[in-house]
JSON list of C-alpha atoms and ligand atoms in Angstrom, two decimals:
[
{"chain": "A", "resi": 1, "resn": "MET", "atom": "CA", "xyz": [31.23, -18.73, 10.01]},
{"chain": "A", "resi": 2, "resn": "SER", "atom": "CA", "xyz": [30.28, -20.55, 13.23]},
{"chain": "A", "resi": 3, "resn": "HIS", "atom": "CA", "xyz": [28.09, -23.66, 13.45]},
{"chain": "A", "resi": 4, "resn": "LYS", "atom": "CA", "xyz": [25.91, -21.49, 15.73]},
{"chain": "A", "resi": 5, "resn": "SER", "atom": "CA", "xyz": [22.53, -20.40, 14.63]},
{"chain": "A", "resi": 6, "resn": "VAL", "atom": "CA", "xyz": [20.05, -17.76, 15.88]},
{"chain": "A", "resi": 7, "resn": "ASN", "atom": "CA", "xyz": [19.27, -19.24, 19.03]},
{"chain": "A", "resi": 8, "resn": "GLY", "atom": "CA", "xyz": [22.85, -19.98, 19.82]},
{"chain": "A", "resi": 9, "resn": "LYS", "atom": "CA", "xyz": [22.46, -23.77, 19.29]},
{"chain": "A", "resi": 10, "resn": "VAL", "atom": "CA", "xyz": [24.04, -25.79, 16.59]},
{"chain": "A", "resi": 11, "resn": "LYS", "atom": "CA", "xyz": [21.34, -27.64, 14.43]},
{"chain": "A", "resi": 12, "resn": "THR", "atom": "CA", "xyz": [22.29, -31.10, 14.39]},
{"chain": "A", "resi": 13, "resn": "ALA", "atom": "CA", "xyz": [20.74, -34.16, 12.41]},
{"chain": "A", "resi": 14, "resn": "VAL", "atom": "CA", "xyz": [21.20, -37.69, 13.47]},
{"chain": "A", "resi": 15, "resn": "LEU", "atom": "CA", "xyz": [21.28, -40.46, 10.65]},
{"chain": "A", "resi": 16, "resn": "ILE", "atom": "CA", "xyz": [20.35, -43.95, 11.89]},
{"chain": "A", "resi": 17, "resn": "SER", "atom": "CA", "xyz": [19.60, -47.22, 10.35]},
{"chain": "A", "resi": 18, "resn": "GLY", "atom": "CA", "xyz": [18.60, -49.43, 13.39]},
{"chain": "A", "resi": 19, "resn": "GLY", "atom": "CA", "xyz": [17.51, -49.25, 17.25]},
{"chain": "A", "resi": 20, "resn": "GLY", "atom": "CA", "xyz": [18.59, -45.63, 17.53]},
{"chain": "A", "resi": 21, "resn": "SER", "atom": "CA", "xyz": [19.87, -45.93, 21.07]},
{"chain": "A", "resi": 22, "resn": "ASN", "atom": "CA", "xyz": [22.54, -43.26, 20.23]},
{"chain": "A", "resi": 23, "resn": "MET", "atom": "CA", "xyz": [20.04, -41.07, 18.72]},
{"chain": "A", "resi": 24, "resn": "VAL", "atom": "CA", "xyz": [17.96, -41.33, 22.09]},
{"chain": "A", "resi": 25, "resn": "ALA", "atom": "CA", "xyz": [21.20, -40.39, 24.18]},
{"chain": "A", "resi": 26, "resn": "LEU", "atom": "CA", "xyz": [21.67, -37.40, 21.90]},
{"chain": "A", "resi": 27, "resn": "VAL", "atom": "CA", "xyz": [18.23, -36.09, 21.82]},
{"chain": "A", "resi": 28, "resn": "GLN", "atom": "CA", "xyz": [17.81, -36.64, 25.57]},
{"chain": "A", "resi": 29, "resn": "ALA", "atom": "CA", "xyz": [20.87, -34.62, 26.23]},
{"chain": "A", "resi": 30, "resn": "ALA", "atom": "CA", "xyz": [19.96, -31.84, 24.00]},
{"chain": "A", "resi": 31, "resn": "GLN", "atom": "CA", "xyz": [16.77, -31.54, 25.80]},
{"chain": "A", "resi": 32, "resn": "ASP", "atom": "CA", "xyz": [18.71, -29.92, 28.59]},
{"chain": "A", "resi": 33, "resn": "PRO", "atom": "CA", "xyz": [18.09, -26.04, 28.07]},
{"chain": "A", "resi": 34, "resn": "GLY", "atom": "CA", "xyz": [21.71, -25.37, 28.50]},
{"chain": "A", "resi": 35, "resn": "PHE", "atom": "CA", "xyz": [22.85, -27.92, 25.81]},
{"chain": "A", "resi": 36, "resn": "PRO", "atom": "CA", "xyz": [24.75, -26.17, 22.91]},
{"chain": "A", "resi": 37, "resn": "ALA", "atom": "CA", "xyz": [23.10, -28.31, 20.21]},
{"chain": "A", "resi": 38, "resn": "GLU", "atom": "CA", "xyz": [19.56, -28.96, 19.13]},
{"chain": "A", "resi": 39, "resn": "ILE", "atom": "CA", "xyz": [18.25, -32.11, 17.27]},
{"chain": "A", "resi": 40, "resn": "VAL", "atom": "CA", "xyz": [16.25, -30.77, 14.40]},
{"chain": "A", "resi": 41, "resn": "LEU", "atom": "CA", "xyz": [16.01, -33.86, 12.26]},
{"chain": "A", "resi": 42, "resn": "VAL", "atom": "CA", "xyz": [16.31, -37.58, 12.46]},
{"chain": "A", "resi": 43, "resn": "ILE", "atom": "CA", "xyz": [16.66, -39.64, 9.16]},
{"chain": "A", "resi": 44, "resn": "SER", "atom": "CA", "xyz": [16.38, -43.11, 8.84]},
{"chain": "A", "resi": 45, "resn": "ASN", "atom": "CA", "xyz": [17.27, -45.00, 5.77]},
{"chain": "A", "resi": 46, "resn": "ARG", "atom": "CA", "xyz": [15.27, -48.09, 6.81]},
{"chain": "A", "resi": 47, "resn": "PRO", "atom": "CA", "xyz": [11.45, -48.02, 7.00]},
{"chain": "A", "resi": 48, "resn": "GLY", "atom": "CA", "xyz": [11.52, -50.59, 9.69]},
{"chain": "A", "resi": 49, "resn": "ALA", "atom": "CA", "xyz": [14.23, -49.14, 11.89]},
{"chain": "A", "resi": 50, "resn": "GLY", "atom": "CA", "xyz": [13.29, -49.27, 15.70]},
{"chain": "A", "resi": 51, "resn": "GLY", "atom": "CA", "xyz": [14.70, -45.65, 16.02]},
{"chain": "A", "resi": 52, "resn": "ILE", "atom": "CA", "xyz": [11.85, -44.25, 14.08]},
{"chain": "A", "resi": 53, "resn": "THR", "atom": "CA", "xyz": [9.36, -44.78, 16.60]},
{"chain": "A", "resi": 54, "resn": "LYS", "atom": "CA", "xyz": [11.61, -43.66, 19.37]},
{"chain": "A", "resi": 55, "resn": "ALA", "atom": "CA", "xyz": [12.29, -40.44, 17.79]},
{"chain": "A", "resi": 56, "resn": "GLU", "atom": "CA", "xyz": [8.68, -40.00, 17.38]},
{"chain": "A", "resi": 57, "resn": "ASP", "atom": "CA", "xyz": [8.07, -40.58, 20.91]},
{"chain": "A", "resi": 58, "resn": "LEU", "atom": "CA", "xyz": [10.54, -38.09, 22.06]},
{"chain": "A", "resi": 59, "resn": "GLY", "atom": "CA", "xyz": [8.82, -35.57, 19.84]},
{"chain": "A", "resi": 60, "resn": "VAL", "atom": "CA", "xyz": [11.80, -35.19, 17.15]},
{"chain": "A", "resi": 61, "resn": "LYS", "atom": "CA", "xyz": [11.33, -34.57, 13.56]},
{"chain": "A", "resi": 62, "resn": "VAL", "atom": "CA", "xyz": [11.78, -37.81, 11.79]},
{"chain": "A", "resi": 63, "resn": "LEU", "atom": "CA", "xyz": [12.11, -38.80, 8.23]},
{"chain": "A", "resi": 64, "resn": "CYS", "atom": "CA", "xyz": [12.33, -42.03, 6.50]},
{"chain": "A", "resi": 65, "resn": "ILE", "atom": "CA", "xyz": [14.70, -41.94, 3.34]},
{"chain": "A", "resi": 66, "resn": "ASP", "atom": "CA", "xyz": [14.49, -45.65, 2.09]},
{"chain": "A", "resi": 67, "resn": "HIS", "atom": "CA", "xyz": [17.67, -45.85, 0.19]},
{"chain": "A", "resi": 68, "resn": "LYS", "atom": "CA", "xyz": [15.77, -48.85, -1.82]},
{"chain": "A", "resi": 69, "resn": "ASN", "atom": "CA", "xyz": [13.58, -46.08, -3.27]},
{"chain": "A", "resi": 70, "resn": "PHE", "atom": "CA", "xyz": [16.50, -44.66, -5.30]},
{"chain": "A", "resi": 71, "resn": "LYS", "atom": "CA", "xyz": [18.27, -45.81, -8.44]},
{"chain": "A", "resi": 72, "resn": "THR", "atom": "CA", "xyz": [21.52, -44.72, -7.48]},
{"chain": "A", "resi": 73, "resn": "ARG", "atom": "CA", "xyz": [23.59, -43.95, -4.22]},
{"chain": "A", "resi": 74, "resn": "LYS", "atom": "CA", "xyz": [23.91, -40.35, -5.31]},
{"chain": "A", "resi": 75, "resn": "GLN", "atom": "CA", "xyz": [20.04, -40.01, -5.75]},
{"chain": "A", "resi": 76, "resn": "PHE", "atom": "CA", "xyz": [19.47, -41.28, -2.36]},
{"chain": "A", "resi": 77, "resn": "GLU", "atom": "CA", "xyz": [22.27, -38.89, -0.95]},
{"chain": "A", "resi": 78, "resn": "GLN", "atom": "CA", "xyz": [20.72, -35.97, -2.78]},
{"chain": "A", "resi": 79, "resn": "ALA", "atom": "CA", "xyz": [17.48, -36.73, -1.20]},
{"chain": "A", "resi": 80, "resn": "MET", "atom": "CA", "xyz": [19.15, -36.71, 2.18]},
{"chain": "A", "resi": 81, "resn": "ASP", "atom": "CA", "xyz": [21.20, -33.61, 1.42]},
{"chain": "A", "resi": 82, "resn": "LYS", "atom": "CA", "xyz": [18.01, -31.76, 0.46]},
{"chain": "A", "resi": 83, "resn": "MET", "atom": "CA", "xyz": [16.16, -32.52, 3.79]},
{"chain": "A", "resi": 84, "resn": "LEU", "atom": "CA", "xyz": [19.24, -31.74, 5.68]},
{"chain": "A", "resi": 85, "resn": "ARG", "atom": "CA", "xyz": [19.65, -28.57, 4.23]},
{"chain": "A", "resi": 86, "resn": "ALA", "atom": "CA", "xyz": [15.96, -27.66, 4.55]},
{"chain": "A", "resi": 87, "resn": "HIS", "atom": "CA", "xyz": [16.12, -28.14, 8.22]},
{"chain": "A", "resi": 88, "resn": "GLY", "atom": "CA", "xyz": [19.24, -25.76, 8.58]},
{"chain": "A", "resi": 89, "resn": "THR", "atom": "CA", "xyz": [21.43, -28.70, 9.44]},
{"chain": "A", "resi": 90, "resn": "GLU", "atom": "CA", "xyz": [24.93, -27.50, 10.55]},
{"chain": "A", "resi": 91, "resn": "LEU", "atom": "CA", "xyz": [26.20, -30.73, 12.07]},
{"chain": "A", "resi": 92, "resn": "ILE", "atom": "CA", "xyz": [25.46, -34.47, 11.24]},
{"chain": "A", "resi": 93, "resn": "CYS", "atom": "CA", "xyz": [25.81, -37.14, 13.69]},
{"chain": "A", "resi": 94, "resn": "ASN", "atom": "CA", "xyz": [26.04, -40.68, 12.15]},
{"chain": "A", "resi": 95, "resn": "ALA", "atom": "CA", "xyz": [24.45, -43.06, 15.09]},
{"chain": "A", "resi": 96, "resn": "GLY", "atom": "CA", "xyz": [24.37, -46.67, 13.69]},
{"chain": "A", "resi": 97, "resn": "PHE", "atom": "CA", "xyz": [23.82, -45.38, 10.06]},
{"chain": "A", "resi": 98, "resn": "MET", "atom": "CA", "xyz": [24.92, -48.48, 7.98]},
{"chain": "A", "resi": 99, "resn": "ARG", "atom": "CA", "xyz": [25.27, -47.12, 4.45]},
{"chain": "A", "resi": 100, "resn": "ILE", "atom": "CA", "xyz": [28.51, -46.28, 2.82]},
{"chain": "A", "resi": 101, "resn": "LEU", "atom": "CA", "xyz": [28.48, -42.43, 1.84]},
{"chain": "A", "resi": 102, "resn": "SER", "atom": "CA", "xyz": [29.81, -41.47, -1.45]},
{"chain": "A", "resi": 103, "resn": "PRO", "atom": "CA", "xyz": [32.79, -39.03, -1.81]},
{"chain": "A", "resi": 104, "resn": "TRP", "atom": "CA", "xyz": [30.25, -36.34, -2.94]},
{"chain": "A", "resi": 105, "resn": "PHE", "atom": "CA", "xyz": [28.20, -36.56, 0.17]},
{"chain": "A", "resi": 106, "resn": "VAL", "atom": "CA", "xyz": [31.15, -36.91, 2.48]},
{"chain": "A", "resi": 107, "resn": "GLY", "atom": "CA", "xyz": [32.76, -33.88, 0.72]},
{"chain": "A", "resi": 108, "resn": "SER", "atom": "CA", "xyz": [29.67, -31.74, 1.10]},
{"chain": "A", "resi": 109, "resn": "TRP", "atom": "CA", "xyz": [29.59, -32.27, 4.76]},
{"chain": "A", "resi": 110, "resn": "ARG", "atom": "CA", "xyz": [33.46, -32.43, 5.50]},
{"chain": "A", "resi": 111, "resn": "GLY", "atom": "CA", "xyz": [34.20, -31.41, 9.13]},
{"chain": "A", "resi": 112, "resn": "ARG", "atom": "CA", "xyz": [30.51, -31.37, 9.81]},
{"chain": "A", "resi": 113, "resn": "GLN", "atom": "CA", "xyz": [29.60, -34.96, 9.95]},
{"chain": "A", "resi": 114, "resn": "LEU", "atom": "CA", "xyz": [30.68, -37.18, 13.08]},
{"chain": "A", "resi": 115, "resn": "ASN", "atom": "CA", "xyz": [30.35, -41.06, 13.30]},
{"chain": "A", "resi": 116, "resn": "ILE", "atom": "CA", "xyz": [30.33, -43.38, 16.27]},
{"chain": "A", "resi": 117, "resn": "HIS", "atom": "CA", "xyz": [32.27, -46.74, 15.78]},
{"chain": "A", "resi": 118, "resn": "PRO", "atom": "CA", "xyz": [32.15, -49.61, 18.07]},
{"chain": "A", "resi": 119, "resn": "SER", "atom": "CA", "xyz": [35.87, -50.17, 18.53]},
{"chain": "A", "resi": 120, "resn": "LEU", "atom": "CA", "xyz": [38.92, -48.41, 19.46]},
{"chain": "A", "resi": 121, "resn": "LEU", "atom": "CA", "xyz": [40.05, -47.33, 15.99]},
{"chain": "A", "resi": 122, "resn": "PRO", "atom": "CA", "xyz": [42.24, -47.98, 13.98]},
{"chain": "A", "resi": 123, "resn": "LYS", "atom": "CA", "xyz": [41.56, -51.39, 15.32]},
{"chain": "A", "resi": 124, "resn": "PHE", "atom": "CA", "xyz": [38.56, -53.24, 13.95]},
{"chain": "A", "resi": 125, "resn": "LYS", "atom": "CA", "xyz": [37.17, -51.12, 11.28]},
{"chain": "A", "resi": 126, "resn": "GLY", "atom": "CA", "xyz": [33.91, -52.32, 9.43]},
{"chain": "A", "resi": 127, "resn": "LEU", "atom": "CA", "xyz": [31.62, -54.91, 11.05]},
{"chain": "A", "resi": 128, "resn": "HIS", "atom": "CA", "xyz": [31.43, -57.40, 13.97]},
{"chain": "A", "resi": 129, "resn": "THR", "atom": "CA", "xyz": [33.80, -55.50, 15.97]},
{"chain": "A", "resi": 130, "resn": "HIS", "atom": "CA", "xyz": [32.77, -57.12, 19.41]},
{"chain": "A", "resi": 131, "resn": "GLU", "atom": "CA", "xyz": [33.26, -60.63, 17.87]},
{"chain": "A", "resi": 132, "resn": "ARG", "atom": "CA", "xyz": [36.72, -59.94, 16.43]},
{"chain": "A", "resi": 133, "resn": "ALA", "atom": "CA", "xyz": [37.86, -58.16, 19.67]},
{"chain": "A", "resi": 134, "resn": "ILE", "atom": "CA", "xyz": [36.95, -61.23, 21.63]},
{"chain": "A", "resi": 135, "resn": "GLU", "atom": "CA", "xyz": [38.49, -63.58, 19.12]},
{"chain": "A", "resi": 136, "resn": "ALA", "atom": "CA", "xyz": [41.72, -61.39, 18.95]},
{"chain": "A", "resi": 137, "resn": "GLY", "atom": "CA", "xyz": [42.00, -61.87, 22.75]},
{"chain": "A", "resi": 138, "resn": "GLU", "atom": "CA", "xyz": [41.94, -58.04, 23.28]},
{"chain": "A", "resi": 139, "resn": "SER", "atom": "CA", "xyz": [41.75, -56.93, 27.22]},
{"chain": "A", "resi": 140, "resn": "GLU", "atom": "CA", "xyz": [40.32, -53.56, 25.95]},
{"chain": "A", "resi": 141, "resn": "HIS", "atom": "CA", "xyz": [37.71, -52.66, 23.61]},
{"chain": "A", "resi": 142, "resn": "GLY", "atom": "CA", "xyz": [35.46, -49.47, 23.21]},
{"chain": "A", "resi": 143, "resn": "CYS", "atom": "CA", "xyz": [34.07, -46.93, 21.04]},
{"chain": "A", "resi": 144, "resn": "THR", "atom": "CA", "xyz": [35.46, -44.12, 18.70]},
{"chain": "A", "resi": 145, "resn": "ILE", "atom": "CA", "xyz": [33.90, -41.08, 17.53]},
{"chain": "A", "resi": 146, "resn": "HIS", "atom": "CA", "xyz": [35.57, -39.52, 14.38]},
{"chain": "A", "resi": 147, "resn": "TYR", "atom": "CA", "xyz": [34.86, -37.10, 11.50]},
{"chain": "A", "resi": 148, "resn": "VAL", "atom": "CA", "xyz": [33.72, -38.80, 8.50]},
{"chain": "A", "resi": 149, "resn": "ASP", "atom": "CA", "xyz": [35.95, -39.04, 5.63]},
{"chain": "A", "resi": 150, "resn": "GLU", "atom": "CA", "xyz": [35.95, -40.89, 2.16]},
{"chain": "A", "resi": 151, "resn": "GLY", "atom": "CA", "xyz": [37.63, -44.11, 3.84]},
{"chain": "A", "resi": 152, "resn": "MET", "atom": "CA", "xyz": [35.62, -46.72, 5.90]},
{"chain": "A", "resi": 153, "resn": "ASP", "atom": "CA", "xyz": [36.08, -45.43, 9.75]},
{"chain": "A", "resi": 154, "resn": "THR", "atom": "CA", "xyz": [39.18, -43.87, 8.69]},
{"chain": "A", "resi": 155, "resn": "GLY", "atom": "CA", "xyz": [38.38, -40.26, 9.54]},
{"chain": "A", "resi": 156, "resn": "LYS", "atom": "CA", "xyz": [40.15, -38.01, 12.11]},
{"chain": "A", "resi": 157, "resn": "ILE", "atom": "CA", "xyz": [39.55, -39.43, 15.52]},
{"chain": "A", "resi": 158, "resn": "ILE", "atom": "CA", "xyz": [38.02, -37.02, 18.11]},
{"chain": "A", "resi": 159, "resn": "ALA", "atom": "CA", "xyz": [37.63, -39.23, 21.22]},
{"chain": "A", "resi": 160, "resn": "GLN", "atom": "CA", "xyz": [37.33, -42.81, 22.53]},
{"chain": "A", "resi": 161, "resn": "ALA", "atom": "CA", "xyz": [36.02, -44.61, 25.60]},
{"chain": "A", "resi": 162, "resn": "LYS", "atom": "CA", "xyz": [37.52, -47.81, 26.59]},
{"chain": "A", "resi": 163, "resn": "VAL", "atom": "CA", "xyz": [35.73, -50.75, 28.26]},
{"chain": "A", "resi": 164, "resn": "LYS", "atom": "CA", "xyz": [37.37, -53.97, 29.75]},
{"chain": "A", "resi": 165, "resn": "VAL", "atom": "CA", "xyz": [37.07, -57.27, 28.00]},
{"chain": "A", "resi": 166, "resn": "LEU", "atom": "CA", "xyz": [36.09, -59.90, 30.55]},
{"chain": "A", "resi": 167, "resn": "PRO", "atom": "CA", "xyz": [36.88, -63.47, 30.45]},
{"chain": "A", "resi": 168, "resn": "ASP", "atom": "CA", "xyz": [33.52, -64.49, 30.01]},
{"chain": "A", "resi": 169, "resn": "ASP", "atom": "CA", "xyz": [32.44, -61.97, 27.47]},
{"chain": "A", "resi": 170, "resn": "THR", "atom": "CA", "xyz": [30.09, -63.20, 24.77]},
{"chain": "A", "resi": 171, "resn": "LYS", "atom": "CA", "xyz": [29.72, -60.61, 21.68]},
{"chain": "A", "resi": 172, "resn": "GLU", "atom": "CA", "xyz": [26.40, -59.64, 23.15]},
{"chain": "A", "resi": 173, "resn": "THR", "atom": "CA", "xyz": [27.75, -58.80, 26.69]},
{"chain": "A", "resi": 174, "resn": "LEU", "atom": "CA", "xyz": [30.59, -56.97, 25.35]},
{"chain": "A", "resi": 175, "resn": "ALA", "atom": "CA", "xyz": [28.45, -55.06, 22.67]},
{"chain": "A", "resi": 176, "resn": "ALA", "atom": "CA", "xyz": [26.09, -53.94, 25.60]},
{"chain": "A", "resi": 177, "resn": "ARG", "atom": "CA", "xyz": [29.27, -52.73, 27.69]},
{"chain": "A", "resi": 178, "resn": "VAL", "atom": "CA", "xyz": [30.45, -50.79, 24.77]},
{"chain": "A", "resi": 179, "resn": "LEU", "atom": "CA", "xyz": [26.87, -49.18, 23.97]},
{"chain": "A", "resi": 180, "resn": "LYS", "atom": "CA", "xyz": [26.53, -48.05, 27.45]},
{"chain": "A", "resi": 181, "resn": "ALA", "atom": "CA", "xyz": [29.95, -46.36, 26.91]},
{"chain": "A", "resi": 182, "resn": "GLU", "atom": "CA", "xyz": [28.75, -44.80, 23.42]},
{"chain": "A", "resi": 183, "resn": "HIS", "atom": "CA", "xyz": [25.70, -43.45, 25.17]},
{"chain": "A", "resi": 184, "resn": "LYS", "atom": "CA", "xyz": [27.98, -41.40, 27.42]},
{"chain": "A", "resi": 185, "resn": "LEU", "atom": "CA", "xyz": [30.59, -40.36, 25.17]},
{"chain": "A", "resi": 186, "resn": "TYR", "atom": "CA", "xyz": [28.45, -38.99, 22.19]},
{"chain": "A", "resi": 187, "resn": "PRO", "atom": "CA", "xyz": [26.54, -36.66, 24.06]},
{"chain": "A", "resi": 188, "resn": "GLN", "atom": "CA", "xyz": [29.59, -35.30, 25.79]},
{"chain": "A", "resi": 189, "resn": "ILE", "atom": "CA", "xyz": [31.47, -34.89, 22.36]},
{"chain": "A", "resi": 190, "resn": "LEU", "atom": "CA", "xyz": [28.41, -33.29, 20.74]},
{"chain": "A", "resi": 191, "resn": "MET", "atom": "CA", "xyz": [28.35, -30.86, 23.64]},
{"chain": "A", "resi": 192, "resn": "GLN", "atom": "CA", "xyz": [32.23, -30.21, 23.06]},
{"chain": "A", "resi": 193, "resn": "ILE", "atom": "CA", "xyz": [32.07, -29.74, 19.31]},
{"chain": "A", "resi": 194, "resn": "ALA", "atom": "CA", "xyz": [28.94, -27.62, 19.33]},
{"chain": "A", "resi": 195, "resn": "SER", "atom": "CA", "xyz": [30.61, -25.22, 21.77]},
{"chain": "A", "resi": 196, "resn": "GLU", "atom": "CA", "xyz": [33.55, -24.96, 19.67]},
{"chain": "A", "resi": 197, "resn": "LYS", "atom": "CA", "xyz": [34.26, -23.04, 16.43]},
{"chain": "A", "resi": 198, "resn": "PRO", "atom": "CA", "xyz": [33.79, -25.27, 13.55]},
{"chain": "A", "resi": 199, "resn": "PRO", "atom": "CA", "xyz": [36.68, -26.80, 11.57]},
{"chain": "A", "resi": 200, "resn": "THR", "atom": "CA", "xyz": [37.70, -25.36, 8.34]},
{"chain": "A", "resi": 201, "resn": "GLN", "atom": "CA", "xyz": [35.16, -26.34, 5.66]},
{"chain": "A", "resi": 202, "resn": "ASN", "atom": "CA", "xyz": [35.99, -26.73, 2.04]},
{"chain": "B", "resi": 1, "resn": "GAR", "atom": "C1", "xyz": [26.31, -48.74, 17.75]},
{"chain": "B", "resi": 1, "resn": "GAR", "atom": "O1", "xyz": [27.18, -49.70, 18.54]},
{"chain": "B", "resi": 1, "resn": "GAR", "atom": "C2", "xyz": [27.31, -47.92, 16.75]},
{"chain": "B", "resi": 1, "resn": "GAR", "atom": "O2", "xyz": [28.50, -47.74, 17.24]},
{"chain": "B", "resi": 1, "resn": "GAR", "atom": "C3", "xyz": [27.23, -48.88, 15.62]},
{"chain": "B", "resi": 1, "resn": "GAR", "atom": "O3", "xyz": [26.03, -49.64, 15.62]},
{"chain": "B", "resi": 1, "resn": "GAR", "atom": "C4", "xyz": [25.33, -49.46, 16.76]},
{"chain": "B", "resi": 1, "resn": "GAR", "atom": "C5", "xyz": [24.22, -48.55, 16.64]},
{"chain": "B", "resi": 1, "resn": "GAR", "atom": "O4", "xyz": [23.35, -48.74, 17.79]},
{"chain": "B", "resi": 1, "resn": "GAR", "atom": "N1", "xyz": [27.81, -48.33, 14.47]},
{"chain": "B", "resi": 1, "resn": "GAR", "atom": "C6", "xyz": [28.42, -48.95, 13.59]},
{"chain": "B", "resi": 1, "resn": "GAR", "atom": "O5", "xyz": [28.68, -50.17, 13.68]},
{"chain": "B", "resi": 1, "resn": "GAR", "atom": "C7", "xyz": [28.84, -48.24, 12.35]},
{"chain": "B", "resi": 1, "resn": "GAR", "atom": "N2", "xyz": [29.69, -48.78, 11.47]},
{"chain": "B", "resi": 1, "resn": "GAR", "atom": "P1", "xyz": [21.97, -47.92, 17.92]},
{"chain": "B", "resi": 1, "resn": "GAR", "atom": "O6", "xyz": [21.17, -47.85, 16.63]},
{"chain": "B", "resi": 1, "resn": "GAR", "atom": "O7", "xyz": [21.25, -48.37, 19.18]},
{"chain": "B", "resi": 1, "resn": "GAR", "atom": "O8", "xyz": [22.59, -46.42, 18.13]}
]
């Protein structure tokens, strides 16, 4: 089975929790008629996420599925899963999605869910990566795109982009430099993955 649907494009959903600048980069790239993926759905788990209005302004279907409205993680994930499937999703891009996903959800989308993380994994898994990179005296930092597995930021690495850490960097200036690299890398990798045959599914 291929990722590709009838129009030849891989139906891709983007999961967000915040500002959504990576989502915007993916949507804008996918607006190119020759791009091999189309963004069929954006889901935010936070009602106040800035990315929601950005997706609306770009004319992309966006849903807010507030995790706080569900008793359990599984019920929240089942609601997301249902909407993802209703939109024919073949590939998921996590883009600043800040909920931990259960083994059930991860297993359901194995090999079909990507995440972007703001560090050169395996360094600095988890939160506050820019601050930690500065504190550790790193001369290089960056971002990683990886498949999602059951661990936190542990899935198979697909690609990384490096940036320099400058002597006068604050966590904000470093974050901005990394984010710029993310906006370049994520569309490139989505293009690459959507052009390939899908990895083996469970
Ligand atoms: C990005 O830097 C992304 O790598 C990071 O959150 C930011 C979201 O920005 N993701 C994580 O930390 C995931 N653990 P955006 O909402 O503007 O795309």
